[in-house]
mmCIF file of C-alpha atoms in Angstrom:
data_model
loop_
_atom_site.group_PDB
_atom_site.id
_atom_site.type_symbol
_atom_site.label_atom_id
_atom_site.label_comp_id
_atom_site.label_asym_id
_atom_site.label_seq_id
_atom_site.Cartn_x
_atom_site.Cartn_y
_atom_site.Cartn_z
ATOM 1 C CA MET C 1 36.248 15.001 6.311
ATOM 2 C CA THR C 2 33.989 13.620 3.606
ATOM 3 C CA ALA C 3 30.313 14.411 3.431
ATOM 4 C CA LEU C 4 29.219 10.774 3.218
ATOM 5 C CA PRO C 5 29.729 8.127 5.905
ATOM 6 C CA GLY C 6 32.323 5.485 5.123
ATOM 7 C CA THR C 7 31.720 1.786 4.716
ATOM 8 C CA ARG C 8 33.175 1.007 8.128
ATOM 9 C CA ARG C 9 30.855 3.490 9.863
ATOM 10 C CA LEU C 10 27.838 2.122 8.004
ATOM 11 C CA LEU C 11 28.662 -1.493 8.842
ATOM 12 C CA THR C 12 29.419 -0.685 12.486
ATOM 13 C CA THR C 13 26.138 1.173 12.797
ATOM 14 C CA TRP C 14 24.279 -1.682 11.135
ATOM 15 C CA ALA C 15 25.819 -4.182 13.588
ATOM 16 C CA ILE C 16 24.866 -1.969 16.558
ATOM 17 C CA LEU C 17 21.301 -1.632 15.258
ATOM 18 C CA MET C 18 20.986 -5.407 14.868
ATOM 19 C CA GLY C 19 22.340 -5.933 18.387
ATOM 20 C CA LEU C 20 19.866 -3.462 19.839
ATOM 21 C CA THR C 21 17.055 -5.148 17.930
ATOM 22 C CA LEU C 22 18.017 -8.418 19.595
ATOM 23 C CA VAL C 23 18.082 -6.706 23.008
ATOM 24 C CA SER C 24 14.590 -5.349 22.379
ATOM 25 C CA MET C 25 13.303 -8.727 21.236
ATOM 26 C CA LEU C 26 14.781 -10.591 24.203
ATOM 27 C CA SER C 27 13.481 -7.956 26.590
ATOM 28 C CA ALA C 28 9.990 -8.318 25.182
ATOM 29 C CA LEU C 29 10.164 -12.125 25.338
ATOM 30 C CA SER C 30 11.355 -12.273 28.945
ATOM 31 C CA ASP C 31 7.784 -12.705 30.208
ATOM 32 C CA ALA C 32 6.296 -14.414 27.159
ATOM 33 C CA ASP C 33 4.722 -17.229 29.172
ATOM 34 C CA ASP C 34 2.057 -14.898 30.553
ATOM 35 C CA TRP C 35 0.490 -12.579 28.017
ATOM 36 C CA GLN C 36 0.372 -9.539 30.246
ATOM 37 C CA THR C 37 1.792 -6.118 29.569
ATOM 38 C CA LEU C 38 5.562 -5.769 29.605
ATOM 39 C CA PRO C 39 7.183 -4.994 32.936
ATOM 40 C CA LEU C 40 8.177 -1.382 33.363
ATOM 41 C CA TRP C 41 11.921 -2.132 33.093
ATOM 42 C CA SER C 42 11.375 -4.064 29.873
ATOM 43 C CA ALA C 43 9.312 -1.315 28.260
ATOM 44 C CA ALA C 44 11.892 1.285 29.311
ATOM 45 C CA LEU C 45 14.677 -0.825 27.824
ATOM 46 C CA VAL C 46 12.805 -1.155 24.533
ATOM 47 C CA ILE C 47 12.159 2.615 24.395
ATOM 48 C CA LEU C 48 15.802 3.444 25.226
ATOM 49 C CA ALA C 49 17.076 1.024 22.592
ATOM 50 C CA THR C 50 14.654 2.503 20.082
ATOM 51 C CA ALA C 51 15.809 6.030 20.912
ATOM 52 C CA PHE C 52 19.456 5.107 20.367
ATOM 53 C CA LYS C 53 18.606 3.297 17.135
ATOM 54 C CA ALA C 54 16.677 6.313 15.860
ATOM 55 C CA GLN C 55 19.590 8.594 16.738
ATOM 56 C CA ARG C 56 22.035 6.381 14.831
ATOM 57 C CA LEU C 57 19.707 6.197 11.833
ATOM 58 C CA LEU C 58 19.381 9.960 11.744
ATOM 59 C CA MET C 59 23.056 10.741 12.186
ATOM 60 C CA VAL C 60 24.581 7.992 10.035
ATOM 61 C CA TYR C 61 22.112 6.820 7.414
ATOM 62 C CA LEU C 62 20.366 10.162 6.889
ATOM 63 C CA ASN C 63 23.748 11.866 7.425
ATOM 64 C CA LEU C 64 22.334 14.549 9.711
ATOM 65 C CA ARG C 65 25.732 14.820 11.395
ATOM 66 C CA MET C 66 26.680 17.031 8.437
ATOM 67 C CA ALA C 67 23.461 19.086 8.605
ATOM 68 C CA THR C 68 22.867 22.303 10.478
ATOM 69 C CA SER C 69 21.843 22.186 14.120
ATOM 70 C CA ALA C 70 18.326 23.289 13.181
ATOM 71 C CA TRP C 71 17.761 20.133 11.115
ATOM 72 C CA LYS C 72 19.311 17.955 13.801
ATOM 73 C CA GLY C 73 17.187 19.557 16.489
ATOM 74 C CA ALA C 74 14.002 19.224 14.458
ATOM 75 C CA PHE C 75 14.473 15.539 13.716
ATOM 76 C CA VAL C 76 15.719 14.613 17.186
ATOM 77 C CA GLY C 77 12.859 16.597 18.711
ATOM 78 C CA LEU C 78 10.329 14.684 16.607
ATOM 79 C CA VAL C 79 11.864 11.374 17.637
ATOM 80 C CA ILE C 80 11.750 12.375 21.308
ATOM 81 C CA LEU C 81 8.143 13.501 20.954
ATOM 82 C CA THR C 82 7.191 10.218 19.281
ATOM 83 C CA LEU C 83 8.900 8.131 21.950
ATOM 84 C CA ALA C 84 7.339 10.231 24.718
ATOM 85 C CA LEU C 85 3.886 9.611 23.231
ATOM 86 C CA ILE C 86 4.570 5.877 23.017
ATOM 87 C CA GLY C 87 5.829 5.826 26.606
ATOM 88 C CA ALA C 88 2.852 7.840 27.840
ATOM 89 C CA GLY C 89 0.471 5.495 26.047
ATOM 90 C CA TYR C 90 2.155 2.521 27.682
ATOM 91 C CA LEU C 91 1.952 4.108 31.143
ATOM 92 C CA VAL C 92 -1.708 5.068 30.727
ATOM 93 C CA ALA C 93 -2.610 1.568 29.555
ATOM 94 C CA ARG C 94 -0.594 -0.067 32.324
ATOM 95 C CA PHE C 95 -1.834 1.983 35.258
ATOM 96 C CA THR C 96 -5.514 2.424 34.397
#
Protein backbone atom coordinates (compact mmCIF):
# COMPACT_ATOMS: atom_id res chain seq x y z
CA MET A 1 0.00 0.00 0.00
CA THR A 2 1.32 3.43 -0.89
CA ALA A 3 1.33 6.30 1.55
CA LEU A 4 -0.43 8.72 -0.80
CA PRO A 5 -3.96 8.34 -2.16
CA GLY A 6 -4.21 7.46 -5.83
CA THR A 7 -5.76 9.56 -8.56
CA ARG A 8 -8.86 7.39 -8.69
CA ARG A 9 -9.47 7.75 -4.94
CA LEU A 10 -8.98 11.51 -5.12
CA LEU A 11 -11.36 11.92 -8.07
CA THR A 12 -13.98 9.64 -6.52
CA THR A 13 -13.81 11.58 -3.27
CA TRP A 14 -14.05 14.87 -5.14
CA ALA A 15 -17.16 13.64 -7.00
CA ILE A 16 -18.77 12.51 -3.72
CA LEU A 17 -18.00 15.87 -2.10
CA MET A 18 -19.56 17.74 -5.02
CA GLY A 19 -22.65 15.52 -4.86
CA LEU A 20 -23.04 16.13 -1.15
CA THR A 21 -22.63 19.85 -1.70
CA LEU A 22 -25.53 19.71 -4.15
CA VAL A 23 -27.61 17.74 -1.63
CA SER A 24 -26.91 20.40 1.00
CA MET A 25 -27.77 23.22 -1.39
CA LEU A 26 -31.02 21.61 -2.53
CA SER A 27 -31.97 20.82 1.04
CA ALA A 28 -31.44 24.43 2.05
CA LEU A 29 -33.42 25.70 -0.95
CA SER A 30 -36.42 23.44 -0.39
CA ASP A 31 -38.23 26.17 1.56
CA ALA A 32 -36.66 29.21 -0.10
CA ASP A 33 -40.00 30.90 -0.77
CA ASP A 34 -40.43 31.75 2.91
CA TRP A 35 -37.34 33.09 4.61
CA GLN A 36 -37.78 31.20 7.85
CA THR A 37 -35.32 28.91 9.54
CA LEU A 38 -34.63 25.57 7.89
CA PRO A 39 -36.88 22.69 8.86
CA LEU A 40 -35.34 20.28 11.32
CA TRP A 41 -34.93 17.51 8.72
CA SER A 42 -33.19 19.89 6.34
CA ALA A 43 -30.75 21.16 8.96
CA ALA A 44 -30.01 17.58 10.04
CA LEU A 45 -29.36 16.58 6.43
CA VAL A 46 -26.97 19.49 5.96
CA ILE A 47 -25.09 18.62 9.18
CA LEU A 48 -24.88 14.91 8.26
CA ALA A 49 -23.61 15.74 4.77
CA THR A 50 -21.08 18.12 6.27
CA ALA A 51 -19.90 15.47 8.72
CA PHE A 52 -19.36 12.94 5.94
CA LYS A 53 -17.59 15.54 3.80
CA ALA A 54 -15.29 16.47 6.69
CA GLN A 55 -14.51 12.80 7.29
CA ARG A 56 -13.60 12.28 3.62
CA LEU A 57 -11.45 15.41 3.60
CA LEU A 58 -9.58 14.26 6.67
CA MET A 59 -9.04 10.68 5.55
CA VAL A 60 -8.32 11.25 1.85
CA TYR A 61 -7.00 14.74 1.27
CA LEU A 62 -5.16 15.11 4.58
CA ASN A 63 -4.30 11.39 4.37
CA LEU A 64 -5.15 10.71 8.00
CA ARG A 65 -5.98 7.12 7.08
CA MET A 66 -2.21 6.53 7.25
CA ALA A 67 -1.82 8.40 10.57
CA THR A 68 -1.93 6.96 14.05
CA SER A 69 -5.27 6.55 15.79
CA ALA A 70 -4.43 9.44 18.12
CA TRP A 71 -4.28 11.90 15.21
CA LYS A 72 -7.44 10.46 13.68
CA GLY A 73 -9.27 10.65 16.98
CA ALA A 74 -8.14 14.22 17.63
CA PHE A 75 -9.24 15.52 14.24
CA VAL A 76 -12.50 13.57 14.13
CA GLY A 77 -13.25 14.66 17.69
CA LEU A 78 -12.75 18.31 16.74
CA VAL A 79 -15.03 17.92 13.74
CA ILE A 80 -17.71 16.29 15.90
CA LEU A 81 -17.38 19.04 18.50
CA THR A 82 -17.69 21.73 15.82
CA LEU A 83 -20.76 20.12 14.28
CA ALA A 84 -22.33 19.62 17.71
CA LEU A 85 -21.86 23.33 18.46
CA ILE A 86 -23.41 24.28 15.12
CA GLY A 87 -26.33 21.93 15.72
CA ALA A 88 -26.84 23.21 19.26
CA GLY A 89 -26.79 26.79 18.01
CA TYR A 90 -29.41 25.93 15.42
CA LEU A 91 -31.63 24.22 18.00
CA VAL A 92 -31.33 27.10 20.48
CA ALA A 93 -32.17 29.65 17.79
CA ARG A 94 -35.06 27.57 16.47
CA PHE A 95 -36.76 26.76 19.76
CA THR A 96 -36.34 30.01 21.68
